[in-house]
Coordinates of C-alpha atoms and ligand atoms in Angstrom, one line a residue:
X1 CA 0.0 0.0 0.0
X2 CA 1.1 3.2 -0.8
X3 CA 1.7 6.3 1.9
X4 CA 1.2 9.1 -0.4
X5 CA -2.5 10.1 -0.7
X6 CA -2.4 9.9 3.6
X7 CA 0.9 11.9 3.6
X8 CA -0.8 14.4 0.8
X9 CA -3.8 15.0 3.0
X10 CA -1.9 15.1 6.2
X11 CA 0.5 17.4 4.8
X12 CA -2.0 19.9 3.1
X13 CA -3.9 19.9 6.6
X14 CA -0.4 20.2 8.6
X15 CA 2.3 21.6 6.8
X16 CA 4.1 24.9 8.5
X17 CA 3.9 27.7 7.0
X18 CA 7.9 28.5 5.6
X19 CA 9.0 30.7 3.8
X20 CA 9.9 28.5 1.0
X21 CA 6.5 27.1 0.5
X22 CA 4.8 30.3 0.1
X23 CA 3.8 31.0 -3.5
X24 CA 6.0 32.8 -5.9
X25 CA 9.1 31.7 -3.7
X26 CA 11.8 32.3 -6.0
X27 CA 13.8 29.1 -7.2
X28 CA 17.4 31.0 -6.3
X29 CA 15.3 31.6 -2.5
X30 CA 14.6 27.7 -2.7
X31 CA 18.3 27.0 -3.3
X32 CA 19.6 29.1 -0.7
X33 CA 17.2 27.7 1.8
X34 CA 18.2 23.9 0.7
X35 CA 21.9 25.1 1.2
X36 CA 20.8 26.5 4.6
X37 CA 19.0 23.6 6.0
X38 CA 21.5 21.4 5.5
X39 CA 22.9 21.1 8.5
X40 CA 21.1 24.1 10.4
X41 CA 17.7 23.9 12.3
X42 CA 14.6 25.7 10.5
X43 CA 13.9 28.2 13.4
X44 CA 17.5 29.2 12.6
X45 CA 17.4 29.2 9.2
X46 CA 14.4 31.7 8.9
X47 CA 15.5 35.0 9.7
X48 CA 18.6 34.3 8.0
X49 CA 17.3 33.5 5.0
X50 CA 14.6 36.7 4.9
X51 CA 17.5 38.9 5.6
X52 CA 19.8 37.0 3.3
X53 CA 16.9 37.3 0.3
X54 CA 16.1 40.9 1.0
X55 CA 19.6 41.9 0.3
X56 CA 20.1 39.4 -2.3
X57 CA 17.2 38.6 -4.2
X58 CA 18.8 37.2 -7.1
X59 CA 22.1 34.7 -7.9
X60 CA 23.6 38.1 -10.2
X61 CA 23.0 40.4 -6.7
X62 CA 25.2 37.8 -4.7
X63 CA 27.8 37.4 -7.2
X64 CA 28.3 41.1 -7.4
X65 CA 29.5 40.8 -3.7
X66 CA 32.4 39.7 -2.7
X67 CA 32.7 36.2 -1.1
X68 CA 33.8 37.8 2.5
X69 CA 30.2 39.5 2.4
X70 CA 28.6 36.3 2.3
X71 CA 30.7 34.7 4.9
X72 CA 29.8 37.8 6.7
X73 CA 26.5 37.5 6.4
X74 CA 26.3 33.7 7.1
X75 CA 26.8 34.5 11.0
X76 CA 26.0 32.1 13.2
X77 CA 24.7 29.2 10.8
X78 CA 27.6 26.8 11.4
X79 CA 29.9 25.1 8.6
X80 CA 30.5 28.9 6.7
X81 CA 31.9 26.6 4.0
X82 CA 28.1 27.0 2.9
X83 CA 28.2 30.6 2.3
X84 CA 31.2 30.3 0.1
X85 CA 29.6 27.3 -2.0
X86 CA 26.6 29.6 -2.2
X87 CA 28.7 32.6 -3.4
X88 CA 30.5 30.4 -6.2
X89 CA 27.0 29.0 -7.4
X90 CA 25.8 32.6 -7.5
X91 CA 28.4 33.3 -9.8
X92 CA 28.2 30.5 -11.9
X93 CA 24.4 30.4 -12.9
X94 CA 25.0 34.4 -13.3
X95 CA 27.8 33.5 -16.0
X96 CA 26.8 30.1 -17.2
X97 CA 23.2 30.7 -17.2
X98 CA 21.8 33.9 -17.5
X99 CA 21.1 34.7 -14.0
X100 CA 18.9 32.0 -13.8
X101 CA 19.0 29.3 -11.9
X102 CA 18.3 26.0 -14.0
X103 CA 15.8 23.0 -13.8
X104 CA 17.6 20.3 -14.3
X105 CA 19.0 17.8 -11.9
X106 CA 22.7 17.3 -14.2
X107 CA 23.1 20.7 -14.6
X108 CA 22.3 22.2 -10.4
X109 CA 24.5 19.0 -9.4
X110 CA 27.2 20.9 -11.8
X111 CA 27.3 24.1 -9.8
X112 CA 30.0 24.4 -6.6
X113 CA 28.8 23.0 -3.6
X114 CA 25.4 21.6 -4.7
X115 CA 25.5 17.7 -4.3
X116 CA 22.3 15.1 -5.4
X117 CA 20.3 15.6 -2.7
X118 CA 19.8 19.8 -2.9
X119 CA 19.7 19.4 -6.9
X120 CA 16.9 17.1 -6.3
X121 CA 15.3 19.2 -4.0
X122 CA 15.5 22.8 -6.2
X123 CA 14.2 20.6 -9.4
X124 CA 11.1 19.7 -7.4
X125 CA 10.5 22.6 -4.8
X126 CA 11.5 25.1 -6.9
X127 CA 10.6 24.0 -10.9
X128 CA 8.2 21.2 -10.2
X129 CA 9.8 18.1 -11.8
X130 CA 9.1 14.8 -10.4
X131 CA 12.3 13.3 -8.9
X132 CA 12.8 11.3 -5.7
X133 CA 14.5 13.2 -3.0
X134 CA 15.4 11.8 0.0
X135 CA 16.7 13.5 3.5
X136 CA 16.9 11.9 6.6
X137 CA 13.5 12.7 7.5
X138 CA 12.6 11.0 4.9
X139 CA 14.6 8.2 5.0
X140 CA 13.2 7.8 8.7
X141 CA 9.9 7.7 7.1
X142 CA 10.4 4.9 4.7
X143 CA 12.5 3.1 7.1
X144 CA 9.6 2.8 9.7
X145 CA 6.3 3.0 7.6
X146 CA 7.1 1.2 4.1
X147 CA 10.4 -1.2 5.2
X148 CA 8.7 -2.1 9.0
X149 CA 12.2 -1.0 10.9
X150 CA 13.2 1.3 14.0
X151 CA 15.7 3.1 12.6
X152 CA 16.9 4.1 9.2
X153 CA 20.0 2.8 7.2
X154 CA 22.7 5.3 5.9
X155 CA 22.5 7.3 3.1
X156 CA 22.6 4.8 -0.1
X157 CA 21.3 6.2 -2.8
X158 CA 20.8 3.3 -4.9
X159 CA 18.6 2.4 -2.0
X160 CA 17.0 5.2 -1.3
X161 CA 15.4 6.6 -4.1
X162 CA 14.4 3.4 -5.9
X163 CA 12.5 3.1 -2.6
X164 CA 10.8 6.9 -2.5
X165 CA 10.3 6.6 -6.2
X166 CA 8.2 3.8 -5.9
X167 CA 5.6 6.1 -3.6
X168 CA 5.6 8.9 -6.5
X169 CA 2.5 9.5 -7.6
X170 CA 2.8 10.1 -11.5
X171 CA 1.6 13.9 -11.3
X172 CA 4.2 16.0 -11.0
X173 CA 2.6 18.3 -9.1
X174 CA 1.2 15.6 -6.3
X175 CA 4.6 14.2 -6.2
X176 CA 5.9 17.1 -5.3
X177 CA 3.4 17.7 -2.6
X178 CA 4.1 13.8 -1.2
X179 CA 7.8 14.8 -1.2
X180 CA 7.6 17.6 0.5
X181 CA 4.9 15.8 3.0
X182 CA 7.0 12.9 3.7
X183 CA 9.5 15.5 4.5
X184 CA 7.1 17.2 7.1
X185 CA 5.9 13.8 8.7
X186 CA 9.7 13.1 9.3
X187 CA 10.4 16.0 11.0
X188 CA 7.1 16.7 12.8
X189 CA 6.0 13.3 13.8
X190 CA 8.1 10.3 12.8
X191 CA 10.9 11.9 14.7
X192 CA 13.7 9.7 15.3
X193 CA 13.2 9.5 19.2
X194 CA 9.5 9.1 20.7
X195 CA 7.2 8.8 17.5
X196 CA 4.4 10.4 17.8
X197 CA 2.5 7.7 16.2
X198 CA -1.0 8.2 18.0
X199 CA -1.4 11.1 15.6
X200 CA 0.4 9.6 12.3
X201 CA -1.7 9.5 9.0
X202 CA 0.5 6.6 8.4
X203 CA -0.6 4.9 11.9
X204 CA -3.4 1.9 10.2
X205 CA -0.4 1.2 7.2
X206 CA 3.2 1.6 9.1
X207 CA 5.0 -1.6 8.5
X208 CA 7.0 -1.2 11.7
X209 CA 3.8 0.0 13.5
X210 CA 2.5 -3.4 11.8
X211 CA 5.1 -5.2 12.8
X212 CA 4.7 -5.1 16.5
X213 CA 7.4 -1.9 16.7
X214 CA 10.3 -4.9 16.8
X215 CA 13.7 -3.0 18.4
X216 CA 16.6 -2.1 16.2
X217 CA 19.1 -4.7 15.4
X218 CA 22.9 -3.8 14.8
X219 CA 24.9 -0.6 15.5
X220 CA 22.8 2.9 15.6
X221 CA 23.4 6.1 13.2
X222 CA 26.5 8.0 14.3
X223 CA 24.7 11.1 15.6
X224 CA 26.5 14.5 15.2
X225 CA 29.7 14.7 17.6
X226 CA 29.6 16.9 20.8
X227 CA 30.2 20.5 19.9
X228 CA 31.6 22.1 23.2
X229 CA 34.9 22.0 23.0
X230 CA 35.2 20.2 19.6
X231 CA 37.4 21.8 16.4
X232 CA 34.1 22.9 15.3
X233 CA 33.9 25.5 18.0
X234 CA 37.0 26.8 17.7
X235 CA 36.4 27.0 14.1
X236 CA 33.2 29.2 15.0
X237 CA 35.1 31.2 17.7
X238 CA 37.5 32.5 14.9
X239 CA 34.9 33.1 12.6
X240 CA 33.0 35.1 14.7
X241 CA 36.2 37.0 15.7
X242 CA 37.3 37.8 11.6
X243 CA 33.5 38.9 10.9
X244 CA 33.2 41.2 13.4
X245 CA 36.2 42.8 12.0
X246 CA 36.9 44.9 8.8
X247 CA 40.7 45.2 9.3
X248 CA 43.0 42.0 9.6
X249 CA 43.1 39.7 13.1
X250 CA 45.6 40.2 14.7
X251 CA 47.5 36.7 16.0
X252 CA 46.8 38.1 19.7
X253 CA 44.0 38.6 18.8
X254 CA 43.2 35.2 17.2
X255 CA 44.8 33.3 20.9
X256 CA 42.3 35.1 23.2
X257 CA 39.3 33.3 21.4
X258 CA 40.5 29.9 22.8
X259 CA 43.2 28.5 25.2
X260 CA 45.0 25.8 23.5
X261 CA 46.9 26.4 21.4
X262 CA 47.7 23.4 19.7
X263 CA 43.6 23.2 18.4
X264 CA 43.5 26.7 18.1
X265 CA 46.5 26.2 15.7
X266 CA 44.6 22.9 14.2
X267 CA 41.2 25.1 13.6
X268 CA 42.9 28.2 12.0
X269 CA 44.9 25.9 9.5
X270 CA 41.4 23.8 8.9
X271 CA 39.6 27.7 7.8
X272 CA 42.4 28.8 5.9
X273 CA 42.6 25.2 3.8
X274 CA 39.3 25.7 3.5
X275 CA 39.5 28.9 1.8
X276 CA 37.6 30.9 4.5
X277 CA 40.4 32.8 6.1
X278 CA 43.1 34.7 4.4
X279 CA 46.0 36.1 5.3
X280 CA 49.3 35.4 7.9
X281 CA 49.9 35.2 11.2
X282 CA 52.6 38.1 10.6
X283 CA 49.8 40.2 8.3
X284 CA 46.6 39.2 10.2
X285 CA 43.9 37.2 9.4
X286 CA 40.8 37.9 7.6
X287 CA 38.0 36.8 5.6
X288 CA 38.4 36.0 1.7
X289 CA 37.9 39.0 -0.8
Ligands
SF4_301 S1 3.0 5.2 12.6 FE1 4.7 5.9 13.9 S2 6.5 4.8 13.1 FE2 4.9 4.6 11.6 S3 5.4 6.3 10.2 FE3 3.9 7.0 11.7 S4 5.1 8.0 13.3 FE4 6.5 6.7 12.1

């Protein structure tokens, strides 16, 4: 049996209201939202995004900044390498096509920093085409409600979208709307810990629910690592320190955002390989022109 026409209904009755499902949401919007979302929570990602649009509002505005702006900008979002995938994107749908940004899946997985999963997801959300696209809400979904387990399997995506395809309906735009309902239902109610399956449209088909709810077997997920403390705060500390300023970091400067100094050492090299901080410990250190 198939989940969509009870995830449709659900999500029509359910869905929040976001930004990015508001009509005449721009595609390049629906792109930088996907980029956002990534790896950043939605009540984070919504004021960002508004203030990121408004000055913004199209791939040839962003390009006509320079890359520091949008690093700048990024703020407190987490893994700035984002912003400076987003800027190179910006600049190559404003040279390569027009200013606009394009429908299909070969050519969005061309541009920097967009992999299958957000090309997917701007070729349905923003143009309508009817592809499989799989998060891990999503995956959660399928895991529990059409394969009858506790817990979803790593990203495969020979797996995966086989799997989601086969609860497409054929309409392009209905797929869309179960796509972006499974989506919901994943993130809403079929949360990883605690289902909420007492209000689940899915409750009278869920294979796992079906099942008897049998316990996971074998090792669980890695879930993210521990941030206090980690490489990743450092990183941010920097950040945070180079953004606030519009002449180069001093090194002092640099050592009073974090103690040790061998980390502090290990972060700094990590942002400059990355190509988000310029500069030398002589010169200063700042954020790429
Ligand atoms: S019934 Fe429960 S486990 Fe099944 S899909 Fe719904 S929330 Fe998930």
């Amino acid at each position: 049996m198939t989940i969509a026409p009870a995830v449709a209904a659900w999500f029509r009755e359910n869905g929040r209201d976001l930004p990015w499902r508001r009509p005449g949401f721009t595609a390049w919007g629906t792109l930088v939202s996907e980029v956002m979302l990534q790896q950043t929570p939605v009540v984070r990602v919504v004021p960002r995004l508004e203030q990121w649009l408004e000055r913004w509002p199209t791939p040839a505005d962003l390009a006509a900044s320079p890359a520091s702006e949008a690093v700048r900008a990024w703020d407190r979002l987490g893994y700035p390498r984002r912003a400076l995938a987003l800027h190179a994107a910006a600049v190559a749908i404003t040279e390569r096509h027009g200013g606009v940004v394009p429908e299909d899946v070969p050519s969005l997985l061309a541009l920097p920093g967009v992999g299958d999963y957000t090309a997917r997801a701007v070729a349905v959300f923003a143009h309508g085409h009817r592809h499989p696209v799989v998060d891990t809400n999503v995956r959660r979904v399928l895991a529990r409600a059409v394969e009858g387990l506790a817990e979803p399997w790593a990203p495969n995506a020979r797996r995966d979208l086989p799997l989601m395809e086969s609860q497409l309906p054929a309409d392009e735009a209905e797929a869309r709307v179960v796509s972006a309902g499974v989506m919901e239902l994943g993130a809403l109610v079929c949360v990883a810990r605690s289902p909420r399956c007492d209000v689940c449209p899915l409750l009278d088909r869920c294979a796992w629910v079906g099942a008897g709810r049998p316990e996971h077997v074998g090792p669980r997920l890695r879930t993210q690592a521990r941030f206090e403390g980690s490489d990743r705060q450092v990183r941010g500390l920097i950040m945070a320190e180079l953004r606030a300023s519009d002449v180069p970091v001093r090194a002092h400067e640099v050592e009073a955002v974090w103690p040790d100094a061998a980390q502090r050492e290990r972060a700094l090299a990590g942002l400059v390989r990355d190509g988000l901080v310029t500069g030398t410990a002589d010169e200063g250190w700042e954020l790429p022109s």
